[in-house]
Coordinates of C-alpha atoms (C1' of nucleotides) in Angstrom, one line a residue:
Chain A
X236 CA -48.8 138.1 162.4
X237 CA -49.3 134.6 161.9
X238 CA -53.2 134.4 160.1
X239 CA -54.0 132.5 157.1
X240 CA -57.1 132.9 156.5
X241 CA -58.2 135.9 154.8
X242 CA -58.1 137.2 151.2
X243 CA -58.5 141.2 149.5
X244 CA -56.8 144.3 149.8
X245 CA -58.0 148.1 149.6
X246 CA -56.4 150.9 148.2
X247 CA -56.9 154.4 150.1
X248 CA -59.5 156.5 148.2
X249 CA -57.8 159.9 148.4
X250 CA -58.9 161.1 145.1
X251 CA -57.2 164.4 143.8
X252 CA -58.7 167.5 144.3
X253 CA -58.5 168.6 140.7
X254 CA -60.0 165.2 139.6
X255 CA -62.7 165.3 142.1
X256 CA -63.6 168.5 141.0
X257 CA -64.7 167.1 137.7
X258 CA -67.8 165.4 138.8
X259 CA -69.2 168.8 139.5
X260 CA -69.4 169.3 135.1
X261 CA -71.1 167.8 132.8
X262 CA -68.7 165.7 130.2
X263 CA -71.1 166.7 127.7
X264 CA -70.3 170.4 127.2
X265 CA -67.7 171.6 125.1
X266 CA -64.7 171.4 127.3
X267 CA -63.3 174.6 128.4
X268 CA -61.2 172.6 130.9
X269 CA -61.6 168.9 130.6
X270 CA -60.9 166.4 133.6
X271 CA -59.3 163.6 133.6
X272 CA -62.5 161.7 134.4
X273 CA -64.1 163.6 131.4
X274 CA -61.8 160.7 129.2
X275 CA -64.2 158.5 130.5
X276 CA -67.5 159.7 129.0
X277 CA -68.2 158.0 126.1
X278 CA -67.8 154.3 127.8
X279 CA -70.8 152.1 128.5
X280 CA -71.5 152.0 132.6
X281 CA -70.2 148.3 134.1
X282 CA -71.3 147.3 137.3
X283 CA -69.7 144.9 139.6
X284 CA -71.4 143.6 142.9
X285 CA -69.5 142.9 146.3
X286 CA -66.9 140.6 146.0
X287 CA -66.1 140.5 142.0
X288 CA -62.8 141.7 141.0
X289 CA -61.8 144.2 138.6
X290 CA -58.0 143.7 138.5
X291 CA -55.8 140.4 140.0
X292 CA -52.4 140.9 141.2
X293 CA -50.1 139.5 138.7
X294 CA -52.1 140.8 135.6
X295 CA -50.9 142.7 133.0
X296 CA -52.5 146.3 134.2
X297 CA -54.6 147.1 130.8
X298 CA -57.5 148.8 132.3
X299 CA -58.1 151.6 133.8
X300 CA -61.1 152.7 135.7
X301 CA -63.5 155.9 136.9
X302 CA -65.4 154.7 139.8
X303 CA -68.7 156.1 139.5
X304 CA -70.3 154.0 142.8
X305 CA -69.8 151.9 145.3
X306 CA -66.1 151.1 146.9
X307 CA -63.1 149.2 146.0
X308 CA -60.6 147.8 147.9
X309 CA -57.1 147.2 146.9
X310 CA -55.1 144.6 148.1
X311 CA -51.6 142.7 147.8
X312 CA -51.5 138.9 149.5
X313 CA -48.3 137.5 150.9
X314 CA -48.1 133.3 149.9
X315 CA -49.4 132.0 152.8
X316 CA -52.8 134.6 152.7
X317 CA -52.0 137.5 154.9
X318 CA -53.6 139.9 153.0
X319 CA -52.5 143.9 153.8
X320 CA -55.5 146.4 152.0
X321 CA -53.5 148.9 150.6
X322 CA -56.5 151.3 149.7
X323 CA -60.1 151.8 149.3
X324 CA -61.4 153.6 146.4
X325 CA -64.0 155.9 146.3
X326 CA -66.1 157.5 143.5
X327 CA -64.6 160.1 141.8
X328 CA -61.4 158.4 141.7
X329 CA -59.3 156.4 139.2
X330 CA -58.5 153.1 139.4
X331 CA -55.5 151.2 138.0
X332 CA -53.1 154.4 137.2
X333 CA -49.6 153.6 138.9
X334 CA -48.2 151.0 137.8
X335 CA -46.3 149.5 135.4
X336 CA -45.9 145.7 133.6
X337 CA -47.9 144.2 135.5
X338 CA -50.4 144.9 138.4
X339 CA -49.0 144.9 141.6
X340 CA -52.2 144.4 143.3
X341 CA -55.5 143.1 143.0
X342 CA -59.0 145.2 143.4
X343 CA -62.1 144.1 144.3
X344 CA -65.6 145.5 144.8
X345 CA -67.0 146.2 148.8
X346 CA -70.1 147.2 147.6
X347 CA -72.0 147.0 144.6
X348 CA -69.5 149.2 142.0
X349 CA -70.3 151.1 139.3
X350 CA -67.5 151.9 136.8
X351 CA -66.1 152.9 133.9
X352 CA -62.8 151.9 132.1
X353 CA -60.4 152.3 129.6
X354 CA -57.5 150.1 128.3
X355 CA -54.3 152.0 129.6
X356 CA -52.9 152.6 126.5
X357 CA -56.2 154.6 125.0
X358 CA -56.5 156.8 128.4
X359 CA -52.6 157.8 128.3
X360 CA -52.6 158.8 124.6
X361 CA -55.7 160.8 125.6
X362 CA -53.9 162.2 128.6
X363 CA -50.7 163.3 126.5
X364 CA -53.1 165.0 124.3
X365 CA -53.7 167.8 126.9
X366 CA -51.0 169.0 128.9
X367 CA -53.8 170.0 131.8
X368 CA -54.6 166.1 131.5
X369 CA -51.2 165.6 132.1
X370 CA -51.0 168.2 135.0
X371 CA -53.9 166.2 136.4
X372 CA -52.6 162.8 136.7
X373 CA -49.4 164.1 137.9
X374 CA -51.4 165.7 140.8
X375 CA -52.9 162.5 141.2
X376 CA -50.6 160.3 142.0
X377 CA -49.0 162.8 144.1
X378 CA -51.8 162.8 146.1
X379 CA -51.6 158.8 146.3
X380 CA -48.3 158.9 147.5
X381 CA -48.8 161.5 150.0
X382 CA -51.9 158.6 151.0
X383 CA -49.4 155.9 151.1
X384 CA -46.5 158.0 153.3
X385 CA -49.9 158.7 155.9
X386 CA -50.7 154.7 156.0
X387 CA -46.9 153.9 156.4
X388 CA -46.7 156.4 159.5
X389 CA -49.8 155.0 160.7
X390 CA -48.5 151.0 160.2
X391 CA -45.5 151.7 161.4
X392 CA -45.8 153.9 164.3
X393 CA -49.6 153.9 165.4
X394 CA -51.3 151.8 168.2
X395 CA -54.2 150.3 167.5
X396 CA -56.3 152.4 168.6
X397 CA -54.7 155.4 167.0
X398 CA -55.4 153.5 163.8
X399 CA -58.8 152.8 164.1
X400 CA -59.6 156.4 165.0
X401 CA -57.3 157.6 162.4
X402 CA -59.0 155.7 159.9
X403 CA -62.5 156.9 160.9
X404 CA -61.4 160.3 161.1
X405 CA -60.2 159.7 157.5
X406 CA -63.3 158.5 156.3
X407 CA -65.0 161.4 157.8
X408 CA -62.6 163.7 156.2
X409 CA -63.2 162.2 153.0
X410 CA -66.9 161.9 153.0
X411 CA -68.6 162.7 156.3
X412 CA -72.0 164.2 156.4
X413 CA -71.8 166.0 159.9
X414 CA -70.4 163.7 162.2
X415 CA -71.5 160.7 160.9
X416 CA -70.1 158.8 158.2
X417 CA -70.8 155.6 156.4
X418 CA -68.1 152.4 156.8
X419 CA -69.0 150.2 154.3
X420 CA -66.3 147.7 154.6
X421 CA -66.2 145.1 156.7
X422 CA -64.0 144.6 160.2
X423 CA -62.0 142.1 158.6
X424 CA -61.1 144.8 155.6
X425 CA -60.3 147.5 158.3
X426 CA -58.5 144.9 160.3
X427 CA -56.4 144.4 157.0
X428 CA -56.1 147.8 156.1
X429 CA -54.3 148.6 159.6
X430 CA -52.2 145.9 159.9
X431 CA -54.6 144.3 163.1
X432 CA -57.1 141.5 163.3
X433 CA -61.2 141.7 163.4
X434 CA -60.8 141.1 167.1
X435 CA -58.6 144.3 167.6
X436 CA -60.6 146.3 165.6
X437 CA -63.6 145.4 167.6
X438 CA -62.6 146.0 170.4
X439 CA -61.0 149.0 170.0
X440 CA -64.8 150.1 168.6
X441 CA -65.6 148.8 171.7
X442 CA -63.8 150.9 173.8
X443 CA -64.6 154.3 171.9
X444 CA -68.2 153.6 172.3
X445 CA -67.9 152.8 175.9
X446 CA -66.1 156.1 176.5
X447 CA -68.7 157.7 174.3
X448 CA -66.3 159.2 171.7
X449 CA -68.5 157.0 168.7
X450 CA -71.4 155.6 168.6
X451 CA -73.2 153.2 166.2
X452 CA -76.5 154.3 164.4
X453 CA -76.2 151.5 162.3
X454 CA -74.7 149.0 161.1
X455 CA -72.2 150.5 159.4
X456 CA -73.1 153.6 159.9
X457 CA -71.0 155.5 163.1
X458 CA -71.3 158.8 164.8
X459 CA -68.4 160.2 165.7
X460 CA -69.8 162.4 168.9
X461 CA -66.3 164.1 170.2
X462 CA -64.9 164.8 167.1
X463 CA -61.8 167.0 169.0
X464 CA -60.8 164.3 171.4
X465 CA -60.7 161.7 168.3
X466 CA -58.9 163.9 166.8
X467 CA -56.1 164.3 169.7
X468 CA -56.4 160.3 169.3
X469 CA -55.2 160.4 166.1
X470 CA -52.3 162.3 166.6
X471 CA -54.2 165.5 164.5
X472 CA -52.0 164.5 161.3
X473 CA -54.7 162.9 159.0
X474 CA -57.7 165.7 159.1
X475 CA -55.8 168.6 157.9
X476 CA -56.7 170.6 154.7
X477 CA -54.6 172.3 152.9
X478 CA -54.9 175.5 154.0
X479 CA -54.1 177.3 150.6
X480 CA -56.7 177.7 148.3
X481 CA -56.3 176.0 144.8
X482 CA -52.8 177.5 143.0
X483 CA -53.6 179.7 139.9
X484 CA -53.7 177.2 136.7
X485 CA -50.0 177.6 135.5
X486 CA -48.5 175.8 132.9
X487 CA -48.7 172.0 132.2
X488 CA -47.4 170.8 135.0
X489 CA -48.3 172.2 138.3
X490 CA -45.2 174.3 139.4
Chain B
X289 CA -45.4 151.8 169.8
X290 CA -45.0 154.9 172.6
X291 CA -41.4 155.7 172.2
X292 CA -40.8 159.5 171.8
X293 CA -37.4 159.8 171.7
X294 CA -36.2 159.3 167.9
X295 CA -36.3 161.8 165.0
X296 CA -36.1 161.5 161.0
X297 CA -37.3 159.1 157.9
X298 CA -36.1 157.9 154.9
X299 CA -37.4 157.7 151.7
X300 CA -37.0 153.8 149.9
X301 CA -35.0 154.0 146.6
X302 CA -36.5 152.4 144.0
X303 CA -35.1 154.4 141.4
X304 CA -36.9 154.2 137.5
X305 CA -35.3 151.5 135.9
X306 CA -35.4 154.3 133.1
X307 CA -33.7 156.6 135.1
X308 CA -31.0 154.8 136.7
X309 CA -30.4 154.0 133.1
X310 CA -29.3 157.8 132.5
X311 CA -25.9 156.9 134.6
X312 CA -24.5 155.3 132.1
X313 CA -24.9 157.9 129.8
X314 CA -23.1 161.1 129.0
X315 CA -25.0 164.7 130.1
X316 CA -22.8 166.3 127.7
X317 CA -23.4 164.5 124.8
X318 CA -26.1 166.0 122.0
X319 CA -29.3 163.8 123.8
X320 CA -30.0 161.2 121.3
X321 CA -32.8 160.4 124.2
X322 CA -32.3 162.9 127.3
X323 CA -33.0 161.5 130.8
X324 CA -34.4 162.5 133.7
X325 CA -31.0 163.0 135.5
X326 CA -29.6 164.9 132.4
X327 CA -31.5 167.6 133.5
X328 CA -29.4 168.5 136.4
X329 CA -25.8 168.2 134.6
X330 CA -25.8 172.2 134.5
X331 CA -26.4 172.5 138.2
X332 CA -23.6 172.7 140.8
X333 CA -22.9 169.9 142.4
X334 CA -23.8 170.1 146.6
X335 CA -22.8 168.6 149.5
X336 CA -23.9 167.6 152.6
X337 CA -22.8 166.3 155.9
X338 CA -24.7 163.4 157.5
X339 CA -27.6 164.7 159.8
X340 CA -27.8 167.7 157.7
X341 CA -31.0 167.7 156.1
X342 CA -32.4 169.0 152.2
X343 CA -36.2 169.0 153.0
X344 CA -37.8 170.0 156.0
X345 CA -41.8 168.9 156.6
X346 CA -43.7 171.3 156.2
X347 CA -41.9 173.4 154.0
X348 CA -43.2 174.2 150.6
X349 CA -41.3 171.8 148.3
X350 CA -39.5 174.4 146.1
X351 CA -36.7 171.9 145.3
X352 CA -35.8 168.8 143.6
X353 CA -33.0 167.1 144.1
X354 CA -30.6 164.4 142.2
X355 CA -29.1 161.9 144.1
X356 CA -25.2 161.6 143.0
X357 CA -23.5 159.8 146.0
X358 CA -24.7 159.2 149.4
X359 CA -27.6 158.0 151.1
X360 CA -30.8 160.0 152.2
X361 CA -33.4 159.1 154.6
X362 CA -36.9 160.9 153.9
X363 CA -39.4 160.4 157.3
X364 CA -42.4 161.7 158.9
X365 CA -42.4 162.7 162.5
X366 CA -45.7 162.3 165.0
X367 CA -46.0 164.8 167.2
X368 CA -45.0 163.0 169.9
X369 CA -41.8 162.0 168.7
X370 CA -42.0 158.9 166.4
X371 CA -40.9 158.7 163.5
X372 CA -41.5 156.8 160.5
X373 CA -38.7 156.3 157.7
X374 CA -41.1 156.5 153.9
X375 CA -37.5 155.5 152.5
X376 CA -33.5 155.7 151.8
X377 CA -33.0 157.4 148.7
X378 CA -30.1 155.9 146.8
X379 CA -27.6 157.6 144.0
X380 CA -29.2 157.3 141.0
X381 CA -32.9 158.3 142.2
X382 CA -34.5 161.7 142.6
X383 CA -36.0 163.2 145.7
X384 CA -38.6 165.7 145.8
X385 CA -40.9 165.0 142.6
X386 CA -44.3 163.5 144.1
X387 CA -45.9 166.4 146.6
X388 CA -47.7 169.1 145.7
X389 CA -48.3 172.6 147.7
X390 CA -46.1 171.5 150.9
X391 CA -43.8 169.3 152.0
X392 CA -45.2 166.4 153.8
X393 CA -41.6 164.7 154.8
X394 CA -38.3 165.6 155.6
X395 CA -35.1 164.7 154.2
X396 CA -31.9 164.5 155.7
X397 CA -28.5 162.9 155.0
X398 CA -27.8 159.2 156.8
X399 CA -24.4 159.4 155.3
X400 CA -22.2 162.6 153.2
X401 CA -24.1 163.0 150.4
X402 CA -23.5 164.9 147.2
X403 CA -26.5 166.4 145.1
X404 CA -27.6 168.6 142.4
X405 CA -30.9 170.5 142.3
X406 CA -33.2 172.4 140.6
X407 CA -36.2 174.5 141.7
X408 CA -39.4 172.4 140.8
X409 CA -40.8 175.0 138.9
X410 CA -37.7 174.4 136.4
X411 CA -37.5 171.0 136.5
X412 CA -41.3 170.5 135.8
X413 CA -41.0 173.0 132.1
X414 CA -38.1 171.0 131.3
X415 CA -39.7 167.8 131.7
X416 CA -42.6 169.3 129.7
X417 CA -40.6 170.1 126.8
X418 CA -39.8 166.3 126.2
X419 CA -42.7 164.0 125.6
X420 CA -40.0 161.5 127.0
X421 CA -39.0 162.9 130.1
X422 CA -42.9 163.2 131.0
X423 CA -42.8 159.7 130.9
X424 CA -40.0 158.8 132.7
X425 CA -41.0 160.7 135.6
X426 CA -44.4 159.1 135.3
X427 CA -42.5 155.8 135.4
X428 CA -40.5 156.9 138.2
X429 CA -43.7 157.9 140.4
X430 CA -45.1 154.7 139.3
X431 CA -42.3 152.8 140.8
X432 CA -42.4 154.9 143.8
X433 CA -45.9 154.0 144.3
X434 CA -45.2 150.2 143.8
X435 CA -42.2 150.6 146.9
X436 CA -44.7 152.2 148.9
X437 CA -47.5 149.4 148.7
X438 CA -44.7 146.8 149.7
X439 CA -43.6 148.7 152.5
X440 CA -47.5 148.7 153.6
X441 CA -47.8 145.3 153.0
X442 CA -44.3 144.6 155.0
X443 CA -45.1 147.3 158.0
X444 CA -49.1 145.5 158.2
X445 CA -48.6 142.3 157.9
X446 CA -45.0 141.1 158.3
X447 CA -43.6 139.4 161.4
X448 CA -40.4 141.3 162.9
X449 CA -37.9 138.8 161.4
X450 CA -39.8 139.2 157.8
X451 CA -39.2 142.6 157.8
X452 CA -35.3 142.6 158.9
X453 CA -34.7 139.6 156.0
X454 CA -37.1 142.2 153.5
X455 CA -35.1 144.8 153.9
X456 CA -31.7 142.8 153.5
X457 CA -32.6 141.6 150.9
X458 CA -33.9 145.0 149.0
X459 CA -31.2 146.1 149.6
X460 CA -29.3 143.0 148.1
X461 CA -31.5 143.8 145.2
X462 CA -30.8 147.3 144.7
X463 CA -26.9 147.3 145.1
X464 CA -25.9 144.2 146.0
X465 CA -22.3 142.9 145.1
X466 CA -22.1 139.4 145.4
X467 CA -23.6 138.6 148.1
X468 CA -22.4 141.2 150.5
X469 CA -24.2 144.4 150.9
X470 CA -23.8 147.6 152.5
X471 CA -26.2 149.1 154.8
X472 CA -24.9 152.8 155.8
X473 CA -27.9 153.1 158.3
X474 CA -28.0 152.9 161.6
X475 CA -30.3 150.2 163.8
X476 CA -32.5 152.9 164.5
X477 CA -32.9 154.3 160.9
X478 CA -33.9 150.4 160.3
X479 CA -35.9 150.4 163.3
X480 CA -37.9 153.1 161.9
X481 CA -37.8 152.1 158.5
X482 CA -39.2 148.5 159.3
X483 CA -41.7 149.8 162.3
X484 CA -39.4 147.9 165.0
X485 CA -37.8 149.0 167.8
X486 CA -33.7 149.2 167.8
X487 CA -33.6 146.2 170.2
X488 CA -35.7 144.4 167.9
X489 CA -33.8 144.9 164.9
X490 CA -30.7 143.8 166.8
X491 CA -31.7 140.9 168.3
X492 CA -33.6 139.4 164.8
X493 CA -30.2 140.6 163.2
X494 CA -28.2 138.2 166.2
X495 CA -30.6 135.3 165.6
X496 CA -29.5 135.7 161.5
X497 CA -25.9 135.5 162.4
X498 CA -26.2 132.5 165.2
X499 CA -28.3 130.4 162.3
X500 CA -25.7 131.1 160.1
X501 CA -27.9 133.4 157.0
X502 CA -25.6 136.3 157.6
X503 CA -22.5 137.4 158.8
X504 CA -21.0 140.9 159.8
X505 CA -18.0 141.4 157.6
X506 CA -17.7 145.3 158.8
X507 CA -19.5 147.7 160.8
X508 CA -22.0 148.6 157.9
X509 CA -21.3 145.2 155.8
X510 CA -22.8 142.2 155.6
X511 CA -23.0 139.1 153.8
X512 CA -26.1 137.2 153.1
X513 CA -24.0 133.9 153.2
X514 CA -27.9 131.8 152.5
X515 CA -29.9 133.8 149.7
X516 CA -32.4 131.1 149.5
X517 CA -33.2 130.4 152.7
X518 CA -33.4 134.4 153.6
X519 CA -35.8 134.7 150.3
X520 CA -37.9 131.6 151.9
X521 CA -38.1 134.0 155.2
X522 CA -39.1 137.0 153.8
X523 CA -41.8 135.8 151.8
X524 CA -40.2 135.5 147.9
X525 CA -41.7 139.0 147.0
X526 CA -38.7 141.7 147.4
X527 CA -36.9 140.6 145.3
X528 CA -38.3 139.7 142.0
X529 CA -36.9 141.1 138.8
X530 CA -39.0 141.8 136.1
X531 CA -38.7 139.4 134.1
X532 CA -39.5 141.6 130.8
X533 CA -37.1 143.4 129.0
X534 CA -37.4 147.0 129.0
X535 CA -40.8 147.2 126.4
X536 CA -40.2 149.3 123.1
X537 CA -40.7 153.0 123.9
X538 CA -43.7 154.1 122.3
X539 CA -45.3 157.1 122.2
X540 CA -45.0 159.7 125.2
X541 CA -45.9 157.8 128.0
X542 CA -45.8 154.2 128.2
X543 CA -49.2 152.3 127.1
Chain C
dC160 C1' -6.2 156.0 175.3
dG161 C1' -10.5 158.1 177.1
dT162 C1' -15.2 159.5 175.8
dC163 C1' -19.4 159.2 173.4
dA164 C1' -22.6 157.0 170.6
dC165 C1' -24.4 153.0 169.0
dT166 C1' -25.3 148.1 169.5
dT167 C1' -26.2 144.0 171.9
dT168 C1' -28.4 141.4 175.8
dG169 C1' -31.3 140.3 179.6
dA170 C1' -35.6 140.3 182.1
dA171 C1' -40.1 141.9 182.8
dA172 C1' -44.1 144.2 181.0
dG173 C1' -47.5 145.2 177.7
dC174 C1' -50.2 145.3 173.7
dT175 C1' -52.0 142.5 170.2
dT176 C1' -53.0 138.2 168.7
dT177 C1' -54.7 133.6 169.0
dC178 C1' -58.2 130.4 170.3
dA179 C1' -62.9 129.7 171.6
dA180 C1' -67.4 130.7 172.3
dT181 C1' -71.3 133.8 172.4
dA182 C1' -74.1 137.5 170.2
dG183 C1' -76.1 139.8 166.6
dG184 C1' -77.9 140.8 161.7
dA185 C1' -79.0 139.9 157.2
dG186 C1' -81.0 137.0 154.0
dT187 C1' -83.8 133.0 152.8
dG188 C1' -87.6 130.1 152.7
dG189 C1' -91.6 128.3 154.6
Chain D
dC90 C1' -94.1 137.7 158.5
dC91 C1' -91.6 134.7 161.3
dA92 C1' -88.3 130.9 161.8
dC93 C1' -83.9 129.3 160.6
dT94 C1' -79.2 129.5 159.0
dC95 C1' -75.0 131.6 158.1
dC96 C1' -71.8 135.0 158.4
dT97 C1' -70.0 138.9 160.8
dA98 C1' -69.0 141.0 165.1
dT99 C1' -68.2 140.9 170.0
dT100 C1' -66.1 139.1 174.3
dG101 C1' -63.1 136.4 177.3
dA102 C1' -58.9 134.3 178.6
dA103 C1' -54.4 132.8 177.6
dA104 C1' -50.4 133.0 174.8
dG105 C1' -46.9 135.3 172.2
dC106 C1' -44.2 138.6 170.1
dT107 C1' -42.4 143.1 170.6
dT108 C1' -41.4 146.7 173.5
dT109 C1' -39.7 148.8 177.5
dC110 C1' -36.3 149.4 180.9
dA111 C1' -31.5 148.6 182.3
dA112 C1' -27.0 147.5 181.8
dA113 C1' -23.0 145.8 179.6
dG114 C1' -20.3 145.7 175.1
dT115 C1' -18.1 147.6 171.1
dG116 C1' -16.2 150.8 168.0
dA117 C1' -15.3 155.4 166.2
dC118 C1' -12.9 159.6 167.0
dG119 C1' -10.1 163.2 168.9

DNA sequence: CGTCACTTTGAAAGCTTTCAATAGGAGTGG
DNA sequence: CCACTCCTATTGAAAGCTTTCAAAGTGACG
């Protein structure tokens, strides 16, 4: 509680199903049903390595970016340098959405980013052109804040190892290829997006391997080998779909 | 961080500036500029008991509620047992915009409260009708979002005392008069709210009194008799105005 | 005025952090 | 391609803050 030492913050991918969906059409075709990220077509490709921001707290929030590759942290820092990750972002979803006046957080590249962006005022007058748009970003952000309820349970109520297992089962829900999935940040982000230090994280990694539940096939690439018992871990609250197919398409707004 | 013995979460405030705004208007009135809250002055007004609760997790999320008097708590439960205030809702804010097919909190009263509601599938086509309204409520799920990142930032990386002092003091901000404020809660409602236990909160609470920054004036009152110095503790971040005035209202949503 | 629920205190235990030092990997340059 | 350096991760041991367990206060309510 006390550290001074280390700086960025992540913001939790947990991109929304109707926006992820676009990726799977081309933004070329005539648009029998254009996505959000669609908006983003036309704009030239920028990429950022590991370590460049794209958005400082404090800064009026003009931009607004489609995260084509690579990861993104987001992060708040108290005065003294605590920093508290409040997301990663993945491809497939957008950046910047969410806030007002002024950006509440800063965002910085983990790994070598690929993006695209859009000042805020351009992609909201293109958003109010199409009530689906609109229906989108509403879904969007409600899928954020469902993110952001998770984290708070998990920061307020979880030990530390239910957070380091919750957050690997999350990542594997997200973007697992069988039972391994791919951690690119480092244990000084995850450490900051918990709410624990590198030390804590480690050996809570540690501890998994030793009792064989994980185990490392790379360097940041982990095996999760007893899915169910990480699962009982966790508390079985972070892995769940929604068990309801897609709603039909209704008007606007999603009813 | 293994207690399984308390139940129920709160949902923080944080209401729109642009909504609260609608208070001081009339509902009756032709709507020179309708707000968000206008859209409930047909519905009966309901009451409830504290305990009683409007939204149950897990429920599909069928209703949205308007806030008139009273104070709600909105939480998430592990299965074990803890549980995780997201935030108090306060009059003047709405409760159950920002989830989609279910549920994923409950809400129940911490004190009487009186509401109106509307079934979300009414209250979305209403706000669809009015370019406006759209982006109010996109400002008001933008604020939310903002709450929620300081509450991660507050549960991750904050010290026991910092949290008590941050929530004092948000709550100073929100409805403070003078420089007393009124905290309807109970120490466990904080307790969950800050990710504390209820001994914690007391005994941060005693050492605030014995220093002289506070002082019980009433069961649920309390004055913050040294602003500054409380600020200084909680890390001069809860309670920052913005220092713009409300921008001009452009088109639909806000650019 | 008695009961019940909530709050405050105290003391000990525990989990996470802090401090320190050792590994381990990645990248660079010879 | 190997050596060297630097940064990140892992471990250990001790300290610290918060929790747990218990018990005494306090206030609200009937």
């Amino acid at each position: 509680m006390r550290p001074v030492k280390q700086i960025g913050v992540v913001m939790y991918s947990q991109s929304a199903t109707s926006v992820a969906r676009s990726a799977i059409r081309s933004p070329i075709l005539a648009d029998p049903r254009p996505t959000l990220k669609d908006l983003f077509a036309g704009q030239p490709v920028e990429s950022f390595s590991a370590g460049e921001a794209l958005i400082w707290e404090g800064d009026q929030p003009g931009q607004i970016f489609d995260v084509l590759a690579g990861v993104l942290r987001v992060y708040k820092v108290l005065p003294d340098g605590r920093r508290a990750i409040i997301g990663f972002i993945y491809p497939g979803d957008v950046l910047g959405v969410s806030f007002r006046h002024r950006s509440l957080f800063t965002a910085d590249a983990v790994t070598a980013v690929k993006v695209r962006r859009l000042s805020r005022g351009r992609f909201l007058s293109l958003v109010n052109e199409s009530p689906d748009l609109q229906s989108q970003l509403f879904a969007l952000l409600c899928d954020k804040m469902s993110a952001a309820h998770d984290q708070m349970l998990l920061l307020g109520r979880k030990s530390a190892e239910e957070r380091v297992v919750s957050f690997l089962l999350a990542i594997h829900h997200k973007c697992g290829e069988g039972a391994e999935i791919e951690v690119p940040m480092s244990r000084l982000d995850m450490a900051d997006y918990l709410g624990l230090t590198i030390e804590t994280v480690s050996r809570m990694m540690t501890s998994l391997v030793r009792r064989g539940l994980i185990h490392a096939t790379g360097r940041h690439r982990i095996a999760l080998s007893k899915l169910g018992a990480l699962r009982d871990i966790a508390g079985r609250d972070e892995d769940e779909d929604d068990p309801r197919p897609a709603p039909a398409r209704r008007a606007v707004w999603p009813n």
